[in-house]
Short mmCIF file of N, CA, C and O in Angstrom, two decimals:
data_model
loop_
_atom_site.label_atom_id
_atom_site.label_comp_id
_atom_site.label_asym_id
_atom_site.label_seq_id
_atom_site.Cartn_x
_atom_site.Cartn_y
_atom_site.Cartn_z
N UNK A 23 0.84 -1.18 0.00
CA UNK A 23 0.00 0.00 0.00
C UNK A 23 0.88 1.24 0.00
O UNK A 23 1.81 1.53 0.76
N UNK A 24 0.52 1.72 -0.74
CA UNK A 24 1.40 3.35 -0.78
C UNK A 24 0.54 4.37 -0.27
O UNK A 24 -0.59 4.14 0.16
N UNK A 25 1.07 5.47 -0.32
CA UNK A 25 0.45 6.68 0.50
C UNK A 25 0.67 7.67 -0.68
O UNK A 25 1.51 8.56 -0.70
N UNK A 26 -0.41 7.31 -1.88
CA UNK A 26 -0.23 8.58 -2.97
C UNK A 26 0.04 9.63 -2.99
O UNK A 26 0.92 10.13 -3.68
N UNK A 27 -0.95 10.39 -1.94
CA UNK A 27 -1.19 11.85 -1.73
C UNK A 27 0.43 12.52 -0.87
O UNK A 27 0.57 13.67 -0.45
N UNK A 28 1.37 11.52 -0.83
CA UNK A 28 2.55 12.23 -0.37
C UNK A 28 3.83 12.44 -1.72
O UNK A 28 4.83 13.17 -1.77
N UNK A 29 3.12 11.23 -2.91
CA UNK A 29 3.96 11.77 -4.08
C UNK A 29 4.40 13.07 -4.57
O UNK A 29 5.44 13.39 -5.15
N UNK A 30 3.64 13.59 -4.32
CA UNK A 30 3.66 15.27 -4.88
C UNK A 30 4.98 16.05 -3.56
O UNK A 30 5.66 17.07 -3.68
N UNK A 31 4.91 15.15 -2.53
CA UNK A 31 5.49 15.85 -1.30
C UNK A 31 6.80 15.13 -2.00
O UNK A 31 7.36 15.87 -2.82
N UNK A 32 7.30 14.02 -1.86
CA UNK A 32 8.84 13.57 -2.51
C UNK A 32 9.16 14.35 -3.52
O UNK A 32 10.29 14.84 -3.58
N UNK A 33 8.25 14.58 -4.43
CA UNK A 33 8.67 15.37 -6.11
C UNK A 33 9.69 16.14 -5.49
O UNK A 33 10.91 15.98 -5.53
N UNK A 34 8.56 17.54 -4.56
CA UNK A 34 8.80 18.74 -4.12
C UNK A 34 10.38 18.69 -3.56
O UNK A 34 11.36 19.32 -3.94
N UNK A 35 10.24 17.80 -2.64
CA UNK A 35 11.53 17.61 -1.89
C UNK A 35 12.66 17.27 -2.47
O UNK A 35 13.74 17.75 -2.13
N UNK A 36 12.54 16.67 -3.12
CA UNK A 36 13.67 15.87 -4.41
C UNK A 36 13.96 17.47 -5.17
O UNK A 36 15.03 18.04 -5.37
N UNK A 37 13.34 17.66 -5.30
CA UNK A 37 13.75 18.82 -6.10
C UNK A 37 14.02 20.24 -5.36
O UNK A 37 14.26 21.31 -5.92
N UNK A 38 13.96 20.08 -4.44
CA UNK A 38 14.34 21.06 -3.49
C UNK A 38 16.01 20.74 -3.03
O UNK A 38 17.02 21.44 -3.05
N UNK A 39 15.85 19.86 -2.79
CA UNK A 39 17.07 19.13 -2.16
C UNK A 39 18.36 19.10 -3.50
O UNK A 39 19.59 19.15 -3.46
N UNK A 40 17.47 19.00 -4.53
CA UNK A 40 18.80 19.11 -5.74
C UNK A 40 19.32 20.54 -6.32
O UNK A 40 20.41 20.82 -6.83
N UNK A 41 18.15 21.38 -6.06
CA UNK A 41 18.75 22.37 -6.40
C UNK A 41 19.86 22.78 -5.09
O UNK A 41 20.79 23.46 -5.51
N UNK A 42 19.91 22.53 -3.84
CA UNK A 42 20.54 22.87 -2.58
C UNK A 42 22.16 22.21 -2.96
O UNK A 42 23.18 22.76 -2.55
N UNK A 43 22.18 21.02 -3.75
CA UNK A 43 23.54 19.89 -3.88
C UNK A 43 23.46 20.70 -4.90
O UNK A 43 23.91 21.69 -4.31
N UNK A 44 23.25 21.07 -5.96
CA UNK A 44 23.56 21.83 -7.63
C UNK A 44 24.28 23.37 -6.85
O UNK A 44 25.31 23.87 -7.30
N UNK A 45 23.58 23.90 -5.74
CA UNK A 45 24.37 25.11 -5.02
C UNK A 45 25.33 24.88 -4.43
O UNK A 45 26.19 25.71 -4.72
N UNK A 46 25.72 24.08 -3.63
CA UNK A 46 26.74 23.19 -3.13
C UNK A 46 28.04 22.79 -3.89
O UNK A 46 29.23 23.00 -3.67
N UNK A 47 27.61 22.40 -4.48
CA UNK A 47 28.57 21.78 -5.42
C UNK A 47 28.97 22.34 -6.51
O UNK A 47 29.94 21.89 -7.11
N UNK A 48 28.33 23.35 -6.92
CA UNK A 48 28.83 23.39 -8.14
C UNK A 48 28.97 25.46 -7.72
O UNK A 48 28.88 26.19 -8.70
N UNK A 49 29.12 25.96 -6.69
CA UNK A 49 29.87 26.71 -6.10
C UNK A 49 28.94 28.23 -6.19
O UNK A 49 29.39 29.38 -6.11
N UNK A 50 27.44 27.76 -6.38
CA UNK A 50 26.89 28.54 -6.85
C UNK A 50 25.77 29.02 -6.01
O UNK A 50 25.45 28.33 -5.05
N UNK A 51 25.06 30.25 -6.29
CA UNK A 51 23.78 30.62 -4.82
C UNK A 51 22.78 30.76 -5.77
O UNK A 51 22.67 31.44 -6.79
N UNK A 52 21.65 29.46 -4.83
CA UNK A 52 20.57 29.67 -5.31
C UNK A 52 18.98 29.84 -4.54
O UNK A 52 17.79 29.55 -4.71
N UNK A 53 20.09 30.66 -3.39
CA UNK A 53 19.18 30.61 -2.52
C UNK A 53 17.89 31.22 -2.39
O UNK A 53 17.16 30.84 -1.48
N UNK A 54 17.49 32.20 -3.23
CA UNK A 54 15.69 32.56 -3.33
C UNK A 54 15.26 31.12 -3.82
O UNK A 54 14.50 30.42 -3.14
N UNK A 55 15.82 30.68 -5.09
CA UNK A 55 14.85 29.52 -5.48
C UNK A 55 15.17 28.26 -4.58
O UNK A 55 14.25 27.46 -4.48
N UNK A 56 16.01 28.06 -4.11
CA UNK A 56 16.02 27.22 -3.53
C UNK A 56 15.24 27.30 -1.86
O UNK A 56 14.94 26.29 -1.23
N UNK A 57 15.08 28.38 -1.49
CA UNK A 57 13.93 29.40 -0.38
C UNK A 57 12.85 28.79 -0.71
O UNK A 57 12.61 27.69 -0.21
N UNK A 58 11.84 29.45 -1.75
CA UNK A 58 10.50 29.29 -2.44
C UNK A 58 10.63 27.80 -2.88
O UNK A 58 9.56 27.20 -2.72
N UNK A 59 11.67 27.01 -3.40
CA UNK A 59 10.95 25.42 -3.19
C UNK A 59 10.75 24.82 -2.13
O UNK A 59 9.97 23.87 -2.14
N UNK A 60 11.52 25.28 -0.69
CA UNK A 60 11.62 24.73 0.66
C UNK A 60 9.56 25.06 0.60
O UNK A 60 8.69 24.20 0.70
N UNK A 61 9.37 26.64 0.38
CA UNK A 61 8.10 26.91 1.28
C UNK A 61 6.89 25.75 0.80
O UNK A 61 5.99 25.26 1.48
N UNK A 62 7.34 25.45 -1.08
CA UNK A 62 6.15 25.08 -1.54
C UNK A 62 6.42 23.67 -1.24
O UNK A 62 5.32 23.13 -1.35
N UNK A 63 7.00 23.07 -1.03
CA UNK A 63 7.56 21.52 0.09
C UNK A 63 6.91 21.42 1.26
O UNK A 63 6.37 20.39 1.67
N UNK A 64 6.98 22.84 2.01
CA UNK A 64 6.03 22.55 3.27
C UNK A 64 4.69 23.07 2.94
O UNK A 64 4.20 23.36 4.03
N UNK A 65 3.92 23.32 2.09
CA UNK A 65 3.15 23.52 1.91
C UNK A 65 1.91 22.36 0.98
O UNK A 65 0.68 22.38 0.97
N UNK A 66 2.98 21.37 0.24
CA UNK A 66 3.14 20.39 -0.22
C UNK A 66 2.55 19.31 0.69
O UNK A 66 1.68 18.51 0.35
N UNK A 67 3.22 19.40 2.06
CA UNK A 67 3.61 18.56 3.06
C UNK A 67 2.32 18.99 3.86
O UNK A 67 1.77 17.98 4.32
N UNK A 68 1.70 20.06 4.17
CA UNK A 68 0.41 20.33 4.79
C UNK A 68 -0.66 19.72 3.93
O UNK A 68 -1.55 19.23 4.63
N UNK A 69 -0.85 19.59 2.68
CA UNK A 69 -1.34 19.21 1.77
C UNK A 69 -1.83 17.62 2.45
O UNK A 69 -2.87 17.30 3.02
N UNK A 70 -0.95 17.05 2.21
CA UNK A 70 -0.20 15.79 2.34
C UNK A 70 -1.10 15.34 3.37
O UNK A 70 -2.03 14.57 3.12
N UNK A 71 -0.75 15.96 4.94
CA UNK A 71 -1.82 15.79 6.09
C UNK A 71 -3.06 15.92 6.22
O UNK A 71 -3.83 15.50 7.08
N UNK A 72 -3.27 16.74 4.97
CA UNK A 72 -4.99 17.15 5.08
C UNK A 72 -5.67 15.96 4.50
O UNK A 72 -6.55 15.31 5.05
N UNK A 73 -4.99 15.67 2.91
CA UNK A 73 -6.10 14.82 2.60
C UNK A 73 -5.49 13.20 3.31
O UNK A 73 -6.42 12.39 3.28
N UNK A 74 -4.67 12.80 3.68
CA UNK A 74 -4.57 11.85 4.34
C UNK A 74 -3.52 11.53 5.62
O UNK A 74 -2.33 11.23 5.56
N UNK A 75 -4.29 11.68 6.66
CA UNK A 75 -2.88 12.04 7.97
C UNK A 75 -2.83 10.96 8.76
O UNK A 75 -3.77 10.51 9.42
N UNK A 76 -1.67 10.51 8.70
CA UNK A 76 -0.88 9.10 9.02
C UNK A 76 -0.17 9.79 10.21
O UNK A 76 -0.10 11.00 10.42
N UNK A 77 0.45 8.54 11.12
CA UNK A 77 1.19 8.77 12.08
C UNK A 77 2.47 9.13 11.62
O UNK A 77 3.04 9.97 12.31
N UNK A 78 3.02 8.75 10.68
CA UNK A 78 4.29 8.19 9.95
C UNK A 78 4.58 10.10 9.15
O UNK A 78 5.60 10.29 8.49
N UNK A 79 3.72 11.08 9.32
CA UNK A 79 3.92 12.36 8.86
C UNK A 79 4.70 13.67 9.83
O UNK A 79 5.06 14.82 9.57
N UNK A 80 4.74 12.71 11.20
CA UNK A 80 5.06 13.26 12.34
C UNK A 80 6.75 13.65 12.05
O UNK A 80 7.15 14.81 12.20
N UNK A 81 7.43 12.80 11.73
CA UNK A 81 9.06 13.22 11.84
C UNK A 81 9.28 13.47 10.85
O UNK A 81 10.40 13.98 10.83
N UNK A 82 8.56 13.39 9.23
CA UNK A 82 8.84 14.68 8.26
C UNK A 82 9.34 16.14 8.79
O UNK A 82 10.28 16.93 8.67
N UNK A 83 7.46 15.91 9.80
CA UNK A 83 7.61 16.97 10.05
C UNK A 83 8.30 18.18 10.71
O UNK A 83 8.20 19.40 10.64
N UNK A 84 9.27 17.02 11.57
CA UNK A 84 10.29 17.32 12.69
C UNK A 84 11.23 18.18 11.39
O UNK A 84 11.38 19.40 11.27
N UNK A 85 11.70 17.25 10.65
CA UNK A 85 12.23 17.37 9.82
C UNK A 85 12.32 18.56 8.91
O UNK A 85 13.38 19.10 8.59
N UNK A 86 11.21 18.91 8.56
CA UNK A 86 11.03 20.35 8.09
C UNK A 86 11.33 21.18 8.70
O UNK A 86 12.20 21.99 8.37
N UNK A 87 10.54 21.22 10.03
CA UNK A 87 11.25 22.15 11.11
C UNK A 87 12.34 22.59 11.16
O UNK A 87 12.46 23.81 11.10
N UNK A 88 13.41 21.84 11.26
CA UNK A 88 14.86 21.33 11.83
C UNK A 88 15.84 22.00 10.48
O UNK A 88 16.91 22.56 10.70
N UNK A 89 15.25 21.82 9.06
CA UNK A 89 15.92 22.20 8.54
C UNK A 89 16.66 23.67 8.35
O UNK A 89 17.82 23.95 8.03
N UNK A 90 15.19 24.75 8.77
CA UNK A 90 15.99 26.64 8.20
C UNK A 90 17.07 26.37 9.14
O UNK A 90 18.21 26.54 8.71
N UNK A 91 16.87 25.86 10.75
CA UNK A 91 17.90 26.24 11.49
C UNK A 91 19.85 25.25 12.05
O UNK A 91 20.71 25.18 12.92
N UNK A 92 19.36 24.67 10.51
CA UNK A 92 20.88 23.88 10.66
C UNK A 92 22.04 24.58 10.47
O UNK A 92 23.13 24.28 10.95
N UNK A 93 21.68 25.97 9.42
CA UNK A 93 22.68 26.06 9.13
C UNK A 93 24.08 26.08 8.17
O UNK A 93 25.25 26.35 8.44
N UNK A 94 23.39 25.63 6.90
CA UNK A 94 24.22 24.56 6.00
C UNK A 94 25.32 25.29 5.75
O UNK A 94 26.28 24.57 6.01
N UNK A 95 25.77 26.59 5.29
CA UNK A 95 26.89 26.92 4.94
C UNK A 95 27.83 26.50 6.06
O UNK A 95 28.91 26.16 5.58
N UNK A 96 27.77 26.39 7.52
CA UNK A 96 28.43 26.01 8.38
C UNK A 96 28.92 24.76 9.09
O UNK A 96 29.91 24.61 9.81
N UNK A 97 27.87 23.80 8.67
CA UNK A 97 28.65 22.80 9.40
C UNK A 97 27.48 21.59 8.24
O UNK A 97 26.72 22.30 7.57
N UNK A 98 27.29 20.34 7.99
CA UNK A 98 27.18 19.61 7.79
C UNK A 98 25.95 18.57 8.29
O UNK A 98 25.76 17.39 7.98
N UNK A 99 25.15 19.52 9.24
CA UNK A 99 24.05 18.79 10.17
C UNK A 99 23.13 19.30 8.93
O UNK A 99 22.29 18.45 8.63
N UNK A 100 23.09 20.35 8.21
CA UNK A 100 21.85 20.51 7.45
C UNK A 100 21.36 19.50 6.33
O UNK A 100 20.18 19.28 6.06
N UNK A 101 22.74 18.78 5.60
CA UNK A 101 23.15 17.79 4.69
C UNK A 101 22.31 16.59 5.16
O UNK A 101 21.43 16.01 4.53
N UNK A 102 22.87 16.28 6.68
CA UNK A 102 22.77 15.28 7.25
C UNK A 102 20.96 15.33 7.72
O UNK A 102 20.30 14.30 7.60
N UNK A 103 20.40 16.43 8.18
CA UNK A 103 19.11 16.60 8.39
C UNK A 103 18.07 16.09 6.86
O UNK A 103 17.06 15.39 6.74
N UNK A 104 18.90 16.85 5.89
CA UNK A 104 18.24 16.75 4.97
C UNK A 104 18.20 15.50 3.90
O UNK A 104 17.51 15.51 2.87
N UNK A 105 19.04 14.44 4.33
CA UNK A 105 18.71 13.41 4.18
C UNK A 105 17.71 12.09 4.87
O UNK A 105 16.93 11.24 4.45
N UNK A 106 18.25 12.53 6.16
CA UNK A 106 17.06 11.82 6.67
C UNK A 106 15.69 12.11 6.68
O UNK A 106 14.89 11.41 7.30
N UNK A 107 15.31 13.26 5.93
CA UNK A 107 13.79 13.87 5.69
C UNK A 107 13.70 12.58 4.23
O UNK A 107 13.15 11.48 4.16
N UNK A 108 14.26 13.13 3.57
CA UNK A 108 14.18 12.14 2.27
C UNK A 108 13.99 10.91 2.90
O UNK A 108 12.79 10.67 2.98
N UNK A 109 14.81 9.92 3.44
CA UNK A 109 14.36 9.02 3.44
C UNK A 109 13.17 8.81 4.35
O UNK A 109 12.52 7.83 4.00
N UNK A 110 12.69 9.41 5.39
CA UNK A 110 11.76 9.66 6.14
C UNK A 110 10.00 9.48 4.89
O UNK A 110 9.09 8.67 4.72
N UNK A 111 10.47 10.92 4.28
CA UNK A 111 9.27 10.87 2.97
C UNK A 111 9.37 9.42 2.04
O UNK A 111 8.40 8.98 1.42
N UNK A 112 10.39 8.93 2.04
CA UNK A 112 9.86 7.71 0.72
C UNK A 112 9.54 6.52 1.90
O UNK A 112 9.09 5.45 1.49
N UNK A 113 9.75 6.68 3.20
CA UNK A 113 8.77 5.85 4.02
C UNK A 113 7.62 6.24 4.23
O UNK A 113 6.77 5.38 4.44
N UNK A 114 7.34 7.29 4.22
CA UNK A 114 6.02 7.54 4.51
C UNK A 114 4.92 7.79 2.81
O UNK A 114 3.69 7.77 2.75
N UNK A 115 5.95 8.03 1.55
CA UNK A 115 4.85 7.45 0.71
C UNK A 115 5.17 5.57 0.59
O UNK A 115 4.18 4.84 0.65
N UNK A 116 5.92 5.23 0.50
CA UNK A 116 5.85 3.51 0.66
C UNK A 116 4.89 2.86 1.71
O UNK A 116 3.91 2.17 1.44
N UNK A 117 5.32 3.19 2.88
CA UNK A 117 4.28 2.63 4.03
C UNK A 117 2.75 3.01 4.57
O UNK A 117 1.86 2.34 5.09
N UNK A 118 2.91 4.89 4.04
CA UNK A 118 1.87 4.83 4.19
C UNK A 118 0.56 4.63 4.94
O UNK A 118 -0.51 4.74 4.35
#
């Protein structure tokens, strides 16, 4: 059983998260757009809860939280936050 209504939430995130490694890496700031995909991710992610709210939406949500205040130009917890959201979301559209 999957949890459809969170597909749209992975897209968001996946693509949030790549433009953040494409800034990263390739030495470049993309931080308005990469700003405005975070908001429409959590907004994505409210979405997500409304039309179907699972227990399993709870430490996304931590997750979202956790991310403005890591930090990333400084240390490596934001990287590290922001992977475990990812895999967090493809458990919660898989399990569901």
């Amino acid at each position: 059983m999957t949890h459809e209504h969170s597909l749209p939430l992975l897209v968001s995130y996946v693509a949030t998260m790549s433009l953040g490694l494409a800034a990263r890496y390739r030495g470049r700031s993309f931080g308005t757009w990469h700003h405005v995909m975070f908001a429409l991710t959590c907004v994505t992610f409210i979405f997500s809860v409304l039309l179907d709210p699972v227990w399993l939406h709870v430490l996304p949500a931590c997750v979202l939280a956790l991310l403005p205040v890591t930090r990333p130009r400084r240390s490596r917890k934001h990287d590290a936050v922001a992977v475990a959201g990812l895999l967090l979301i493809v458990l919660l559209v898989i399990a569901g």
